[in-house]
Short mmCIF file of C-alpha atoms in Angstrom, two decimals:
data_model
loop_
_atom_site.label_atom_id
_atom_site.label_comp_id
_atom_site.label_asym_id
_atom_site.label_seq_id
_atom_site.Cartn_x
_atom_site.Cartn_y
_atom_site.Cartn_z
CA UNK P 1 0.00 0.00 0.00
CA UNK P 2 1.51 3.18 -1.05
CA UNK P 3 1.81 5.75 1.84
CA UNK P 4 2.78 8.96 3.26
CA UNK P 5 3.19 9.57 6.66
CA UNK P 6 4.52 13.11 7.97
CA UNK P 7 5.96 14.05 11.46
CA UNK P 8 7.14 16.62 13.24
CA UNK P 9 5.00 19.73 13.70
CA UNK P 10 3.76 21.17 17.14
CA UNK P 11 3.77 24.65 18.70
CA UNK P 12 6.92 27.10 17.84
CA UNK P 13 7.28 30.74 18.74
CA UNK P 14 7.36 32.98 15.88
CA UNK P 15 10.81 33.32 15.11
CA UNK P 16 11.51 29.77 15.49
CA UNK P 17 12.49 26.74 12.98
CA UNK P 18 11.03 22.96 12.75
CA UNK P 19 11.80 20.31 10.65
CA UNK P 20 8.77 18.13 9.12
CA UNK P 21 9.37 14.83 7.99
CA UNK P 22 7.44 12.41 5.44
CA UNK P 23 8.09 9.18 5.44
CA UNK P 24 7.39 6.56 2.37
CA UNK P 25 6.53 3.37 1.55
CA UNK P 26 4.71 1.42 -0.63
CA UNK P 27 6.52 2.57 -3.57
CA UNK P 28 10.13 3.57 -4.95
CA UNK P 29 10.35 6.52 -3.56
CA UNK P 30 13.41 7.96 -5.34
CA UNK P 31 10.97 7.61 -8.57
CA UNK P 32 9.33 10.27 -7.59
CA UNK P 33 8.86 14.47 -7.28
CA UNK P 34 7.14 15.48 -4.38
CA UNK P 35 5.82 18.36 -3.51
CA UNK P 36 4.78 19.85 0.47
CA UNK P 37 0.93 22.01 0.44
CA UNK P 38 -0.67 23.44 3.33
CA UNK P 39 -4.00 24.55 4.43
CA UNK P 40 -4.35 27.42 6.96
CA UNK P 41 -7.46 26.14 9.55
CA UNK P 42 -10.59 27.30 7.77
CA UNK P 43 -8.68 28.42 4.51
CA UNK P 44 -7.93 26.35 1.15
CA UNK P 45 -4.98 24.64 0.04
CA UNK P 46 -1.56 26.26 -0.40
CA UNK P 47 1.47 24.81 -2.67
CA UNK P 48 4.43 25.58 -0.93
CA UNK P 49 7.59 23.34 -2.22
CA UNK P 50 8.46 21.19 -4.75
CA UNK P 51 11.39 18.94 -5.15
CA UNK P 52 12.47 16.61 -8.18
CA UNK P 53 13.12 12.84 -7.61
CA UNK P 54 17.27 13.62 -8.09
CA UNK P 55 17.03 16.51 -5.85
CA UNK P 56 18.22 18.55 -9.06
CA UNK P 57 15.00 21.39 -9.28
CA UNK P 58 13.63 22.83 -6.03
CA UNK P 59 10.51 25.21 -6.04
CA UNK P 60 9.05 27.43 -3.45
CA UNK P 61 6.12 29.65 -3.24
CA UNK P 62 6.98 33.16 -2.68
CA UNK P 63 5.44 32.85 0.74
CA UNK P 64 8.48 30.77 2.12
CA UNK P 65 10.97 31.63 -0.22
CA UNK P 66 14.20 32.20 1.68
CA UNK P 67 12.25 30.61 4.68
CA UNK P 68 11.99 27.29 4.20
CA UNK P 69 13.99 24.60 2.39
CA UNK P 70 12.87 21.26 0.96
CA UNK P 71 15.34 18.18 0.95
CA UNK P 72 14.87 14.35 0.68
CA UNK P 73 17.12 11.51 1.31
CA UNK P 74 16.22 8.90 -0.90
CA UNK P 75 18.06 6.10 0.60
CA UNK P 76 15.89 6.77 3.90
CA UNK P 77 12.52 6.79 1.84
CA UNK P 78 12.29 10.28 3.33
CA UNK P 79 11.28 14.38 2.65
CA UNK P 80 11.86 16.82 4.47
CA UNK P 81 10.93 20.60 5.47
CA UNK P 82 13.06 22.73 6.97
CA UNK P 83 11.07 26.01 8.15
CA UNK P 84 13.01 28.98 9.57
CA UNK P 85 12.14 32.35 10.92
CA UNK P 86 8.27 30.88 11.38
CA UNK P 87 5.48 33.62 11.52
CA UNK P 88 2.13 33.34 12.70
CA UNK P 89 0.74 33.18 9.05
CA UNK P 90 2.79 29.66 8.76
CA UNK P 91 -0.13 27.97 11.41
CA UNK P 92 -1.34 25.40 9.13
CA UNK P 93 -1.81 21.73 8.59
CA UNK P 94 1.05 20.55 6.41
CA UNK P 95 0.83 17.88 3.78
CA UNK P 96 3.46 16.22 2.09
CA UNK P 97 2.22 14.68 -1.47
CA UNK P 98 3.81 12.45 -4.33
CA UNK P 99 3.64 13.51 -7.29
CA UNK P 100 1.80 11.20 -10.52
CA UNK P 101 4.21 9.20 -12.53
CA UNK P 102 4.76 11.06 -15.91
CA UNK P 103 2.41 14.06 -14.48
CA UNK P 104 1.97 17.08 -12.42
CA UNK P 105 -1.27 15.81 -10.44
CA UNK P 106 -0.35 14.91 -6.29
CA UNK P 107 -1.56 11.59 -5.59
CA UNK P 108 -1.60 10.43 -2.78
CA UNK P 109 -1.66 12.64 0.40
CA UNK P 110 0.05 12.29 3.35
CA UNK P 111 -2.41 12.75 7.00
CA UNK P 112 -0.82 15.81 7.27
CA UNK P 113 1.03 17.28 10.66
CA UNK P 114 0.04 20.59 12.44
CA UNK P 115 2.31 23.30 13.09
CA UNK P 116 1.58 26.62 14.97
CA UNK P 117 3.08 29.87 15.47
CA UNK P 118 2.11 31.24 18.50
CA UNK P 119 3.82 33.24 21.14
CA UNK Z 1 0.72 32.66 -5.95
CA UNK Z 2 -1.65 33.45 -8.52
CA UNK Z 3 -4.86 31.40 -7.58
CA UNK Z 4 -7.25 29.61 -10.36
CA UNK Z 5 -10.92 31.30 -9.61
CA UNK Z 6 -13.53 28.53 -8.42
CA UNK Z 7 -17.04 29.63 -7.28
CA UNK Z 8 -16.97 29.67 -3.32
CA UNK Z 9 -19.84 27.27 -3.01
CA UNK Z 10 -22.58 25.02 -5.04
CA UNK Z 11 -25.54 23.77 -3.55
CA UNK Z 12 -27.19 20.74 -5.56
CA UNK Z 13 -30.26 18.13 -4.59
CA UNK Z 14 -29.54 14.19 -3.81
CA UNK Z 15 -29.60 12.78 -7.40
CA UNK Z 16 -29.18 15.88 -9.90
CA UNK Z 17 -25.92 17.29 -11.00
CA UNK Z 18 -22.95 19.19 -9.38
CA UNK Z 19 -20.75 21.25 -12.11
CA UNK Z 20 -18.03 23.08 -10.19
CA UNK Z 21 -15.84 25.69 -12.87
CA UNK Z 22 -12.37 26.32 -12.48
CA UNK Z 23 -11.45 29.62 -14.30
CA UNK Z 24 -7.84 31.05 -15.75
CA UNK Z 25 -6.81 32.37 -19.46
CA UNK Z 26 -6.43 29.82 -21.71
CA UNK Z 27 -6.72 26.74 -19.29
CA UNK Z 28 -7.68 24.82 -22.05
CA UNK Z 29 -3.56 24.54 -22.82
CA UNK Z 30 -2.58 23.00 -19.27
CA UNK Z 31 -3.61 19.83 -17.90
CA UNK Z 32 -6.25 20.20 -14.76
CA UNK Z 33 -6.80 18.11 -11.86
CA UNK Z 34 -9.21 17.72 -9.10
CA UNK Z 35 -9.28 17.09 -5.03
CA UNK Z 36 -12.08 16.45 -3.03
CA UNK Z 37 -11.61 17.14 0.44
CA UNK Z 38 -14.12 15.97 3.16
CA UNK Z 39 -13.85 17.65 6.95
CA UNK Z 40 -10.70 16.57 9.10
CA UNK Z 41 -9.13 14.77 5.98
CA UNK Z 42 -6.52 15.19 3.43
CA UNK Z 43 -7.16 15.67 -0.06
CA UNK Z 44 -8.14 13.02 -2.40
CA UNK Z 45 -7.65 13.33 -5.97
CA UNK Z 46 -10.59 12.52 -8.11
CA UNK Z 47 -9.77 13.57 -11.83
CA UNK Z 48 -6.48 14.41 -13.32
CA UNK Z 49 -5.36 15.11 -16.57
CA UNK Z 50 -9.01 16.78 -17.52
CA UNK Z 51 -10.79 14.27 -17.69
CA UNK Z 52 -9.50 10.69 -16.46
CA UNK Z 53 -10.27 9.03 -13.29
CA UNK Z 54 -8.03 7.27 -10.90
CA UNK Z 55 -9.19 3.44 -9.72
CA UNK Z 56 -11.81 3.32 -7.21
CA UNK Z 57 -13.60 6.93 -7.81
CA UNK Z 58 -16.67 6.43 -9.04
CA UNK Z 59 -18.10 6.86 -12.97
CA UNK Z 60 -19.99 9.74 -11.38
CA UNK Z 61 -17.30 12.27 -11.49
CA UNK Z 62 -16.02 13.65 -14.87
CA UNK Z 63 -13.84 16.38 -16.04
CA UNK Z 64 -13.96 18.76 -19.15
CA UNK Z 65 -11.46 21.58 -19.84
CA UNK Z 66 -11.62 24.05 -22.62
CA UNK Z 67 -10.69 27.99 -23.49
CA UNK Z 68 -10.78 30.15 -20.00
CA UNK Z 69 -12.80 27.07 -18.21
CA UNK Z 70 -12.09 23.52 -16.56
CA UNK Z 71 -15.35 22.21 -15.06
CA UNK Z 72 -15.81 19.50 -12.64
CA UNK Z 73 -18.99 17.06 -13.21
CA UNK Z 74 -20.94 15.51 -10.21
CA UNK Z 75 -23.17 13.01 -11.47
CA UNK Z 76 -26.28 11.93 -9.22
CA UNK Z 77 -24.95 13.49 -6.41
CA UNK Z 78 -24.92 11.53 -2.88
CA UNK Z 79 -25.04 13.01 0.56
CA UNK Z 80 -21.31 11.84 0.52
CA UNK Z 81 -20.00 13.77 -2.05
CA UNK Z 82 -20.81 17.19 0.10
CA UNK Z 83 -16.86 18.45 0.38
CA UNK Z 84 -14.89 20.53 -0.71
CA UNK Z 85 -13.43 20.63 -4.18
CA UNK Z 86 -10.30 21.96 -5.49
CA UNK Z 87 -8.79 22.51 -9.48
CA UNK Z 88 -5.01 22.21 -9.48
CA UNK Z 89 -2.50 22.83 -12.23
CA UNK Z 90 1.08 22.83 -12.45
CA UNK Z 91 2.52 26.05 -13.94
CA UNK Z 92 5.91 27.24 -12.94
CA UNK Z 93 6.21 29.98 -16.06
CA UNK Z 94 7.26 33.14 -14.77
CA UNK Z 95 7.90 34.48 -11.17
CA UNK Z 96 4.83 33.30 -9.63
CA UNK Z 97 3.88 29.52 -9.59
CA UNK Z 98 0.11 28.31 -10.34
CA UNK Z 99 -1.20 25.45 -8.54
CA UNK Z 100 -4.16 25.49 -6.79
CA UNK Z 101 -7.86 27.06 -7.26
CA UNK Z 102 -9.63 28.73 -4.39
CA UNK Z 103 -11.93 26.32 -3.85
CA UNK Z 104 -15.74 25.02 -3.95
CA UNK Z 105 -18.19 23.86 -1.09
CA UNK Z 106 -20.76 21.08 -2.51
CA UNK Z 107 -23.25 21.36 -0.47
CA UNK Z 108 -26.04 18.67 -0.82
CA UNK Z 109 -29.59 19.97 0.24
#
């Protein structure tokens, strides 16, 4: 069963950095871009970072850019989001999501961890 | 982020027909996909690439996409397709990606 299982958020200050994980299974994982979207409570989905299967093209959304950093180790089945310098706007439910094989559509979804900014 | 403009909600009767629009110039030229999300849950896709269907979602939901307009079909809407909906694309041109519409509530009366 392919899966997606991501880790790491909680409560930060703003100001502070976290590190979400995903981890993968189910599939070969180093097949495959991934991308990390997040959805504000009560708002809609948000793209915010996609990586390539080889690591080789990284994009954010200009709402993170300089912020936040994606990586992956593909020997570890694993993604990763680093988040610095988190603001209050960065509360959200974060999803980690695999991209289709020879498309752009995300399929599937991870549960998704929550992170807040909150002083 | 540039956002692709969906109607904030649609309210449709058990059994008729949902049609959700997802609007941007010229989306006819890029491939659309669609999420439905129900309450407390991640998305799950239920048409990509316009029109196709992933195993296990039902014949019920169909895409279309041509010109300014990618639409969304409910078919014989159930109580348990009352969610909410999103179009997606994948458009990195330029200085400001494209991914993701604003979203649609189905409501079922």
């Amino acid at each position: 069963e392919v899966q997606l299982v991501e880790s790491g958020g909680g409560l930060v200050h703003p100001g502070g950095s976290l590190r979400l994980s995903c981890a993968a299974s189910g599939f070969t994982f180093s097949r495959y871009n991934m991308n990390w979207v997040r959805q504000a409570p009560g708002k809609g989905l948000e793209w915010v970072s996609y990586i390539s299967s080889s690591s080789s093209t990284k994009y954010y959304a200009d709402t993170v850019k300089g912020r936040f950093t994606i990586a992956r180790d593909n020997a570890k089945n694993s993604l990763y989001l680093q988040m610095n310098s988190l603001r209050d706007e960065d509360t959200a439910v974060y999803y980690c999501a695999r991209v289709g094989y020879g498309g752009n559509w995300f399929d599937p979804w991870g549960q998704g961890t929550l992170v807040t900014v909150s002083s | 982020s540039y956002v692709l403009t969906q109607p904030p909600s649609v309210s449709v009767a058990p059994g008729q027909t949902a049609r959700i629009t997802c609007g941007e110039n010229n989306i006819g030229s890029k491939s659309v996909h669609w999420y439905q999300q129900k309450p407390g849950q991640a998305p799950v896709l239920v048409v990509y690439n316009d029109s196709d269907r992933p195993s296990g979602i039902p014949e019920r939901f169909s895409g279309s996409n041509s010109g300014n307009t990618a639409t969304l079909t409910i078919s014989r809407v159930e109580a348990g397709d009352e969610a909410d909906y999103y179009c997606q694309v994948w458009d990195t041109t330029g200085d400001h990606p494209r991914v993701f519409g604003t979203g649609t509530k189905v409501t079922v009366l």
